[in-house]
Amino acid sequence: MAGRIRDEDIAEVREKARIDEVVSSYVTLRHAGGGSQKGLCPFHDEKSPSFHVTPARQFWHCFGCGEGGDVFTFLMKIDGLSFIEAVERLAEKYGVQLRREEGDGAREDRPRGPRRSRLIDAHRIAQEFYADQLRGAEAQVARQFLTERGFDQASAEHFGNGYAPRDGESLLTLLRQKGFSDEETVAAGLVAIGRSAYDRFRGRLLWPIRDASGDTIGFGARRIHDDDRIEAKYLNTPETAIYKKSQVLYGIDLARREMARSSQAVVVEGYTDVMACHLAGVGTAVATCGTAFGDDHARVLRRFLHDHEEFRGEVIFTFDGDAAGQKAALKAFGGDQNFVSQTYVAVEPTGLDPCDLRIKEGDAAVRELVARRVPLYRFVLSNIVAKYDLDRADGRVDAVREGARLVSSIRDRSKVDAFSRELAGMVGVDIEQAREEVRRAANRSSRPASPASPSTTAEPPTRQQLPDLREPRFSLERETLKLVIQHPAVIGNASRDVGGNDFTHPTYRGVWELITASGGPAAGARDAGWASRLREVATDPAVSSAISALGVEPLLTAKEPDAAYVAAHVYRLQELTAMRRIADLKSKLQRTNPVDHAVEYNRMFGELVALEQHRRTLHERAVGADG
């Protein structure tokens, strides 16, 4: 009886299956220097790419979660395969003939149930069969459905549309002829069992649902016959070993490369919307399959968007303008912080979805719909505010209160103030009133459920709410501190005018205050172990951890930093501080009546002029240092 696969054949598969090529089917990789490539880890949530692939060594490792291995372990982990299945799949893909030792094959590492490769093969045959059936006489109504929505034969072939015959046994018979057992076809979700086995999809127009690599893993089926006994407009493949609806996005196989190129993803509501968008030139459109957009879908998108601080992109949701669309927008807003990318919403004023819009107004109108996107948070807040009569004082109070509840629910505390300002502007109230309502809403939501659990209130809540140190708005603070810790001698006197208020992140401010308390950069210039000693005296664990990271993370320059490089960073850091002070002054001026408070208004205006001049001077110095 055939036993284990020969070691030399496994070695040949490992050699021929380029790990960067295999991983790229699941993760967008970019060059990281030194022969390495990096991307967002598919095995844990992260906002900075810590997943590295080294093709020369045929190895991968994530510095975030610690997972790593070779091409086989990657497939085993990401697709839930056994070792043998991973070897067999790659051997088939790269043309390696596997030979087995004589012995007991029962000891092979195989999971229960049909192999994944068999389920994929069954779906490939089914898709080809359904596509061929779409050309037949019985499928006339299906072809008419597509034609009426602007999709010709070429479009149907491009997207793989098909038709399931009404007899209920055609696919089952074909798969049996091809050697598939009923156990396999049922496990694939293509066949159902009642009093006997029968085709799951009957008399329906079909869309093949593919994974990122292009393998068909399921189908979406639309009702097109009036006498269809199943009234549901759409049916989808049930959950199977290869089809998980919470992780599947229709069109991802067609959109993934354009997503990576443009750093944009457009999330629409249906299969025909995806088709319409792609044919209209919006090649980044995808849709969920019979379920709402959720956290797992967001993780899939982030992998292909390369969604992190260095390559921030856009995620654009299209919703109907009705109540259901607004509810969907609220749900999407709740998952907004899954993305580093900016989130937007595109709503056609007439309420048309992308498919209907393309039929009525053409391809350009679909592109314009996406181009006219508005920030998602603004759309959601506008819908809340629009429910109230803002000409009445009580209407404004109620609008601020409901809007504040939404703003206070945001997990990323760095966005709260900006959203509070937006809310104040929409309602027409003072920014401080909006901030106070947001604080009240946050306090109400953070109250312990019962007095029996005092330990939950003992921890300082702000520590858990601090923004990520690697958020792009802190990048200049981070790079400046890296210079101070790694090259204190180069800093010299350049940092003499830097203060704690130049660092907006509390942890970075804590690092700087520790540095100044320890004698400043000058002390480090004379002490080779300065960074280690800084870490030892840090009492805040977050500050201690930050010092370690800042001490080993490479600078954003390949050259050795010099005085000009340091000066450019210091001046830019101070320029940002000046810009923040200017923004605050402008806000105060906007709220100050120049007639009733003329003295205060003129004082602030003079201060604003001086600050603007100071900012320009810092900017010129920073540019000069760069030059």
XYZ file of C-alpha atoms in Angstrom:
627
model
C 0.000 0.000 0.000
C 1.364 3.456 -0.886
C 2.878 5.221 2.122
C 4.588 8.536 2.817
C 5.753 10.874 0.083
C 9.438 10.541 -0.694
C 11.665 13.151 0.946
C 13.363 14.065 -2.318
C 9.998 14.847 -3.918
C 9.012 17.059 -0.980
C 12.355 18.832 -1.334
C 11.725 19.359 -5.057
C 8.301 20.883 -4.363
C 9.808 23.175 -1.724
C 12.484 24.267 -4.179
C 10.143 24.925 -7.111
C 7.311 26.588 -5.162
C 8.588 30.156 -4.821
C 7.432 31.321 -1.422
C 6.954 34.939 -2.506
C 4.737 33.765 -5.370
C 2.619 31.565 -3.101
C 2.278 34.165 -0.347
C 1.395 36.889 -2.883
C -1.845 35.040 -3.608
C -2.954 35.980 -0.102
C -0.918 39.030 0.910
C 0.217 42.109 -1.007
C 3.993 42.208 -0.620
C 6.314 45.134 -1.174
C 10.094 45.228 -1.247
C 11.601 45.873 2.177
C 15.272 45.978 1.202
C 17.979 43.431 1.785
C 16.266 40.870 -0.440
C 13.227 40.802 1.827
C 9.565 41.572 1.158
C 6.947 42.613 3.683
C 3.211 42.912 4.080
C 0.419 42.812 6.627
C 0.339 39.549 8.531
C -2.684 37.407 7.573
C -2.609 35.652 10.947
C -3.167 38.597 13.286
C -4.445 42.166 13.126
C -1.778 44.798 12.699
C -1.503 48.311 11.343
C 2.204 48.147 10.522
C 3.564 45.371 8.299
C 5.631 42.965 10.353
C 5.195 39.960 8.053
C 8.457 39.360 6.152
C 9.187 36.944 3.308
C 12.748 36.112 2.264
C 12.675 34.383 -1.148
C 16.373 33.527 -1.096
C 15.857 31.456 2.041
C 12.330 30.297 1.099
C 11.186 31.403 4.525
C 8.610 33.714 6.115
C 8.338 35.208 9.576
C 6.036 37.656 11.355
C 7.774 39.822 13.912
C 4.382 40.754 15.334
C 2.883 37.380 16.267
C 5.999 35.221 15.990
C 4.609 32.807 13.394
C 6.988 31.579 10.704
C 8.107 28.702 8.548
C 8.404 27.569 4.948
C 5.983 27.456 2.026
C 4.254 24.356 3.399
C 3.614 25.764 6.863
C 2.222 28.944 5.296
C -0.395 27.024 3.313
C -1.167 24.758 6.241
C -1.882 27.722 8.494
C -3.731 30.008 6.089
C -5.936 27.351 4.440
C -6.187 24.837 7.272
C -4.438 22.095 5.322
C -2.533 19.105 6.530
C 1.113 18.803 5.573
C 0.315 16.201 2.930
C -2.423 18.364 1.403
C -0.078 21.336 1.226
C 2.585 19.263 -0.518
C 0.042 17.776 -2.952
C -1.471 21.146 -3.850
C 1.922 22.731 -4.569
C 3.127 19.650 -6.420
C 0.126 19.877 -8.741
C 0.630 23.600 -9.280
C 4.350 23.379 -10.016
C 4.328 20.127 -11.976
C 6.119 17.826 -9.571
C 5.295 14.111 -9.777
C 4.991 12.742 -6.242
C 6.211 9.241 -5.483
C 5.389 7.334 -2.324
C 7.303 4.876 -0.257
C 5.890 1.373 0.081
C 4.183 1.017 3.444
C 1.112 1.914 5.429
C -0.539 4.930 3.845
C -2.975 5.136 6.740
C -0.341 6.928 8.768
C -0.356 9.930 6.451
C -1.339 13.244 7.958
C -4.759 13.587 6.397
C -7.780 15.348 7.880
C -11.201 13.777 7.988
C -13.493 14.392 5.043
C -12.674 15.094 1.395
C -9.416 16.811 0.546
C -9.534 20.500 -0.319
C -8.165 19.782 -3.774
C -11.168 17.545 -4.481
C -13.603 20.270 -3.422
C -11.809 22.777 -5.645
C -11.847 20.346 -8.578
C -15.582 19.749 -8.132
C -16.215 23.505 -8.206
C -14.067 23.929 -11.316
C -16.097 21.286 -13.142
C -19.361 22.797 -11.863
C -18.414 26.280 -13.038
C -17.515 25.030 -16.503
C -20.765 23.062 -16.647
C -22.928 25.987 -15.535
C -21.192 28.371 -17.974
C -21.896 25.972 -20.828
C -25.551 25.668 -19.763
C -25.955 29.450 -20.007
C -25.731 29.095 -23.788
C -28.676 26.666 -23.976
C -32.347 27.300 -24.772
C -33.512 26.812 -21.186
C -31.231 29.666 -20.060
C -32.900 32.251 -22.318
C -34.475 34.009 -19.336
C -31.075 34.123 -17.583
C -29.388 35.637 -20.631
C -32.222 38.153 -20.886
C -31.694 39.120 -17.240
C -28.035 39.869 -17.948
C -28.760 41.702 -21.207
C -31.335 43.954 -19.559
C -28.671 44.968 -17.050
C -26.106 45.830 -19.680
C -24.065 42.620 -19.647
C -23.329 40.938 -22.981
C -21.908 37.492 -23.664
C -18.325 38.697 -23.308
C -19.155 40.117 -19.872
C -20.795 36.874 -18.785
C -17.725 34.923 -19.897
C -15.366 37.350 -18.129
C -17.183 36.982 -14.817
C -17.933 33.286 -15.338
C -21.726 33.518 -15.165
C -23.644 30.282 -15.578
C -27.066 28.690 -15.423
C -28.227 25.755 -13.287
C -30.719 23.503 -15.151
C -34.106 22.985 -13.561
C -34.054 19.179 -13.629
C -32.048 19.079 -10.396
C -29.777 16.182 -11.321
C -27.602 17.299 -14.233
C -24.608 18.431 -12.181
C -24.890 15.505 -9.760
C -24.833 13.054 -12.685
C -21.821 14.782 -14.247
C -19.830 14.813 -11.016
C -20.549 11.142 -10.430
C -19.321 10.409 -13.964
C -16.137 12.348 -13.131
C -15.512 10.072 -10.160
C -16.775 12.251 -7.308
C -18.570 10.567 -4.463
C -21.773 11.963 -2.977
C -19.804 12.650 0.214
C -17.477 14.925 -1.732
C -20.181 16.811 -3.656
C -22.246 17.362 -0.507
C -19.134 18.537 1.372
C -18.494 20.968 -1.482
C -21.986 22.440 -1.109
C -22.903 21.583 -4.708
C -25.306 18.776 -3.853
C -27.932 18.468 -1.128
C -29.460 15.364 0.392
C -33.195 14.928 0.949
C -34.916 11.656 0.227
C -32.139 11.363 -2.355
C -29.253 13.476 -3.620
C -30.041 16.466 -5.875
C -28.385 19.604 -7.261
C -28.402 22.427 -4.711
C -28.959 25.070 -7.391
C -31.826 24.558 -9.829
C -33.167 26.951 -12.467
C -31.007 29.862 -11.317
C -28.544 32.350 -12.782
C -25.152 31.786 -11.161
C -22.074 33.783 -10.255
C -18.937 31.822 -9.357
C -17.385 33.037 -6.114
C -13.613 32.729 -6.237
C -10.858 33.115 -3.701
C -7.968 35.491 -4.235
C -6.000 32.927 -6.225
C -8.876 32.484 -8.696
C -10.157 29.092 -7.520
C -13.950 28.799 -7.507
C -15.071 27.985 -3.955
C -18.812 28.634 -4.131
C -21.703 30.163 -6.055
C -24.275 32.905 -5.727
C -27.593 32.019 -7.379
C -30.426 34.383 -8.342
C -34.075 33.476 -8.750
C -35.178 34.197 -12.333
C -38.224 31.956 -12.848
C -41.549 33.167 -11.430
C -42.582 29.610 -10.575
C -39.403 28.863 -8.605
C -40.631 27.117 -5.459
C -37.815 28.657 -3.431
C -38.860 32.275 -2.978
C -35.524 33.665 -1.772
C -34.157 35.994 -4.437
C -30.586 34.866 -3.782
C -29.143 31.581 -2.586
C -25.507 31.077 -1.706
C -23.274 28.104 -1.160
C -23.564 26.968 2.481
C -20.578 27.081 4.813
C -18.047 24.471 3.748
C -14.413 23.659 4.381
C -13.442 26.078 1.578
C -16.292 28.626 1.681
C -16.678 30.893 4.721
C -19.082 33.716 3.903
C -17.646 35.996 6.597
C -14.274 35.857 4.832
C -15.366 35.792 1.186
C -15.558 38.827 -1.108
C -17.030 38.446 -4.570
C -14.663 39.882 -7.166
C -11.520 39.789 -5.011
C -9.762 37.657 -7.635
C -10.344 40.353 -10.264
C -9.801 43.349 -7.983
C -6.814 42.395 -5.853
C -4.046 43.600 -8.184
C -5.758 46.904 -8.923
C -6.362 47.336 -5.184
C -2.660 46.902 -4.497
C -1.743 49.298 -7.316
C -4.201 52.062 -6.428
C -4.552 51.482 -2.651
C -8.310 51.712 -3.092
C -11.186 49.311 -2.502
C -14.832 49.907 -3.399
C -17.359 47.819 -1.461
C -20.719 47.471 -3.247
C -23.834 45.531 -2.345
C -24.350 42.922 -5.086
C -22.860 40.791 -7.820
C -24.261 42.934 -10.643
C -22.871 46.046 -8.942
C -19.401 44.494 -8.988
C -19.798 43.660 -12.675
C -21.040 47.165 -13.500
C -18.173 48.813 -11.624
C -15.464 46.714 -13.265
C -16.911 47.233 -16.744
C -17.174 50.974 -16.052
C -13.503 51.207 -15.116
C -13.733 50.862 -11.328
C -11.610 47.742 -11.083
C -11.368 47.690 -7.289
C -15.018 46.781 -6.603
C -15.939 43.793 -4.436
C -19.073 42.659 -2.603
C -19.956 40.452 0.329
C -21.871 37.259 -0.353
C -25.175 37.005 1.471
C -23.981 38.717 4.645
C -23.130 42.173 5.955
C -19.598 43.553 5.715
C -17.765 42.484 8.870
C -14.413 42.444 10.619
C -13.165 39.384 8.726
C -13.970 41.049 5.413
C -12.014 44.089 6.573
C -9.007 41.896 7.333
C -9.146 40.424 3.823
C -9.242 43.885 2.250
C -6.400 45.187 4.400
C -4.106 42.407 3.216
C -4.553 43.382 -0.420
C -4.685 47.138 0.134
C -1.364 46.995 1.972
C -3.304 49.055 4.497
C -0.831 50.660 6.877
C 0.663 54.028 7.679
C 3.212 54.176 4.882
C 0.658 53.378 2.152
C -2.640 54.784 3.361
C -5.431 54.331 0.862
C -9.192 54.520 0.579
C -12.047 52.150 1.357
C -15.252 53.384 -0.296
C -18.636 51.906 0.621
C -21.625 52.355 -1.672
C -25.011 52.368 0.031
C -28.554 53.102 -0.999
C -29.841 56.404 0.340
C -32.800 54.719 2.086
C -33.145 53.690 5.731
C -31.509 50.314 5.075
C -28.553 52.053 3.462
C -28.178 54.375 6.421
C -28.269 51.395 8.781
C -25.551 49.714 6.717
C -23.481 52.903 6.896
C -23.775 52.922 10.685
C -22.545 49.324 10.807
C -19.654 50.155 8.487
C -18.794 53.131 10.685
C -18.577 50.773 13.644
C -15.865 48.838 11.785
C -14.172 51.961 10.445
C -11.215 51.555 12.762
C -10.337 48.201 11.256
C -8.661 50.289 8.573
C -5.733 52.666 8.547
C -7.025 53.765 5.155
C -9.562 56.580 5.027
C -13.147 55.336 4.790
C -15.685 56.977 2.518
C -19.236 56.483 1.336
C -20.574 57.007 -2.178
C -24.329 57.501 -2.430
C -26.118 58.299 -5.660
C -28.629 61.137 -4.929
C -31.311 59.383 -6.975
C -30.841 56.185 -4.962
C -29.592 54.141 -7.922
C -27.102 51.375 -7.276
C -24.022 51.124 -9.554
C -25.694 48.593 -11.875
C -28.836 50.675 -12.430
C -26.768 53.845 -12.670
C -24.670 52.335 -15.449
C -27.816 51.296 -17.348
C -29.403 54.746 -17.136
C -26.421 57.074 -17.368
C -23.443 55.063 -18.602
C -19.969 54.102 -17.421
C -18.857 57.672 -16.681
C -21.643 58.081 -14.137
C -20.379 55.065 -12.179
C -16.864 56.489 -12.118
C -18.275 59.853 -11.029
C -20.231 58.182 -8.218
C -16.999 56.833 -6.763
C -15.163 60.124 -7.349
C -17.859 62.058 -5.427
C -17.324 60.016 -2.272
C -17.603 61.757 1.096
C -15.981 60.755 4.400
C -17.996 58.012 6.060
C -18.102 59.727 9.441
C -19.515 62.890 7.834
C -22.224 60.893 6.084
C -23.247 59.138 9.289
C -23.229 62.319 11.387
C -25.203 64.162 8.704
C -27.903 61.494 8.782
C -28.163 61.807 12.556
C -28.299 65.610 12.522
C -30.844 65.645 9.680
C -33.425 63.998 11.944
C -33.721 67.130 14.092
C -35.119 70.639 13.637
C -32.000 72.739 14.080
C -33.992 75.978 14.091
C -35.164 75.016 17.589
C -32.862 75.116 20.598
C -34.111 71.754 21.876
C -33.568 70.260 18.418
C -29.933 71.366 18.475
C -29.443 69.942 21.964
C -30.929 66.590 20.967
C -28.863 66.479 17.760
C -25.647 67.120 19.674
C -26.519 64.485 22.261
C -27.201 61.748 19.720
C -24.211 62.708 17.631
C -22.046 62.715 20.758
C -23.045 59.131 21.546
C -21.748 58.093 18.148
C -18.526 60.094 18.454
C -17.830 58.773 21.953
C -18.067 55.184 20.684
C -14.990 55.614 18.503
C -12.164 53.393 19.724
C -9.461 55.546 18.129
C -9.406 58.424 20.590
C -7.197 60.483 18.261
C -10.220 61.005 16.001
C -12.655 62.104 18.690
C -11.791 65.799 18.727
C -11.945 66.133 14.946
C -15.354 64.446 14.883
C -16.526 66.660 17.761
C -15.591 69.728 15.729
C -17.472 68.347 12.739
C -20.537 67.713 14.876
C -20.425 71.244 16.296
C -20.225 72.726 12.810
C -23.131 70.661 11.497
C -25.453 71.564 14.372
C -24.259 75.144 14.756
C -23.128 75.028 18.373
C -19.888 75.912 20.129
C -17.145 73.318 19.911
C -16.880 73.173 23.697
C -20.559 72.230 23.967
C -19.996 69.354 21.576
C -16.863 68.241 23.423
C -18.697 68.293 26.740
C -21.520 66.169 25.360
C -18.991 63.699 23.966
C -17.304 63.505 27.380
C -20.637 62.899 29.063
C -21.557 60.191 26.576
C -18.177 58.527 27.090
C -18.589 58.632 30.862
C -22.055 57.107 30.657
C -20.858 54.263 28.455
C -17.803 53.572 30.654
C -19.713 53.271 33.950
C -19.320 49.782 35.472
C -22.335 47.526 35.062
C -22.443 46.799 38.794
C -20.648 47.982 41.939
C -19.590 44.403 42.560
C -16.608 44.689 40.221
C -14.499 47.627 41.490
C -11.371 46.158 39.945
C -12.623 47.131 36.498
C -12.497 50.813 37.451
C -9.160 50.712 39.225
C -7.079 50.784 36.049
C -6.581 54.175 34.419
C -8.790 54.113 31.295
C -6.597 56.481 29.314
C -3.762 53.978 29.019
C -5.984 51.638 27.023
C -7.179 54.473 24.823
C -3.807 55.816 23.687
C -3.428 55.898 19.901
C -0.959 53.629 18.157
C 2.608 54.933 18.341
C 3.033 54.148 14.659
C 0.146 56.265 13.428
C 1.428 58.472 10.599
C 0.664 61.710 12.444
C 3.333 60.744 14.981
C 5.969 59.722 12.406
C 8.005 62.941 12.764
C 7.998 62.635 16.552
C 9.128 59.023 16.229
C 11.928 59.770 13.774
C 13.214 62.683 15.864
C 13.357 60.529 18.991
C 15.126 57.765 17.052
C 17.786 60.333 16.149
C 18.107 61.467 19.753
C 18.456 57.940 21.137
C 20.577 56.387 18.380
C 22.754 59.403 17.489
C 22.822 61.754 20.502
C 26.234 63.140 19.517
C 24.884 64.369 16.165
C 21.987 66.145 17.855
C 24.275 68.576 19.659
C 22.492 71.816 20.521
C 19.904 71.419 17.768
C 17.296 70.237 20.248
C 17.758 73.046 22.783
C 14.446 74.668 21.769
C 12.500 71.400 21.709
C 10.039 70.926 24.550
C 7.544 68.384 25.763
C 4.721 70.247 24.001
C 6.332 69.387 20.644
C 5.313 65.747 21.205
C 1.583 65.113 20.928
C 1.641 61.425 21.835
C 1.815 61.024 25.656
C 4.314 58.183 25.366
C 6.668 60.121 23.103
C 6.296 63.128 25.400
C 7.229 60.842 28.282
C 10.327 59.651 26.401
C 11.432 63.235 25.772
C 10.856 64.280 29.388
C 12.916 61.305 30.551
C 15.697 62.306 28.149
C 15.778 65.881 29.441
C 15.644 64.682 33.048
C 18.645 62.457 32.326
C 20.790 65.318 31.049
C 19.525 65.631 27.477
C 21.203 64.372 24.302
C 24.537 65.783 25.459
C 24.646 63.181 28.227
C 24.132 60.430 25.694
C 26.974 61.685 23.531
C 29.399 60.698 26.288
C 27.731 57.411 27.276
C 27.682 54.382 24.949
C 25.120 52.646 27.160
C 22.896 55.696 27.427
C 19.828 54.181 25.742
C 19.930 51.141 28.024
C 20.220 53.345 31.084
C 17.313 55.482 29.909
C 15.189 52.368 29.692
C 16.250 51.225 33.137
C 15.140 54.459 34.826
C 11.805 54.628 33.007
C 8.937 54.010 35.423
C 6.232 53.903 32.725
C 6.218 50.508 30.910
C 4.987 52.188 27.712
C 7.917 54.636 27.775
C 10.372 51.798 28.494
C 9.013 49.758 25.570
C 9.122 52.763 23.252
C 12.772 53.435 24.075
C 13.654 49.846 23.129
C 11.832 50.130 19.809
C 13.268 53.562 19.022
C 16.755 52.263 19.758
C 16.681 49.422 17.205
C 14.340 50.632 14.460
C 16.254 51.794 11.351
C 16.181 55.480 10.453
C 14.308 56.529 7.342
C 17.555 57.309 5.562
C 20.210 55.057 4.110
C 22.934 57.622 4.883
C 24.549 58.371 8.200
C 22.583 61.282 9.709
C 24.368 64.613 9.810
C 23.644 67.989 11.389
C 21.498 69.104 8.440
C 19.339 65.980 8.626
C 18.854 66.523 12.352
C 18.045 70.211 11.910
C 15.403 69.473 9.267
C 13.593 67.142 11.671
C 13.792 69.528 14.617
C 12.507 72.492 12.588
C 9.665 70.440 11.126
C 8.713 69.207 14.590
C 8.551 72.795 15.845
C 6.671 73.879 12.722
C 3.950 71.325 13.484
C 3.680 72.722 17.012
C 3.290 76.221 15.565
C 0.619 74.955 13.161
C -1.346 73.433 16.042
C -1.202 76.732 17.943
C -2.321 78.577 14.812
C -5.279 76.238 14.348
C -6.324 76.753 17.979
C -6.057 80.540 17.644
C -8.079 80.570 14.434
C -10.770 78.503 16.123
C -10.915 80.947 19.045
C -11.040 83.919 16.679
C -13.899 82.318 14.806
C -15.875 82.033 18.026
C -14.991 85.540 19.278
C -17.219 88.495 18.400
C -14.862 91.272 17.142
C -17.329 93.970 18.237
C -18.235 92.778 21.715
C -14.703 91.594 22.530
C -12.574 93.916 20.419
C -9.533 93.991 22.759
C -9.329 90.217 23.082
C -9.988 89.757 19.359
C -7.200 92.182 18.353
C -4.777 90.597 20.830
C -5.396 87.152 19.376
C -5.163 88.459 15.827
C -1.758 89.998 16.555
C -0.619 86.739 18.136
C -1.824 84.871 15.050
C 0.191 87.104 12.703
C 3.322 86.567 14.812
C 2.759 82.815 14.896
C 2.328 82.675 11.126
C 5.644 84.467 10.684
C 7.299 82.091 13.151
C 5.903 79.087 11.266
C 7.188 80.403 7.919
C 10.645 80.912 9.418
C 10.706 77.351 10.733
C 9.515 76.033 7.377
C 12.244 77.920 5.505
C 14.886 76.622 7.911
C 13.624 73.047 7.483
C 13.709 73.361 3.681
C 17.149 74.931 3.847
C 18.459 72.115 6.021
C 17.075 69.574 3.509
C 18.662 71.399 0.615
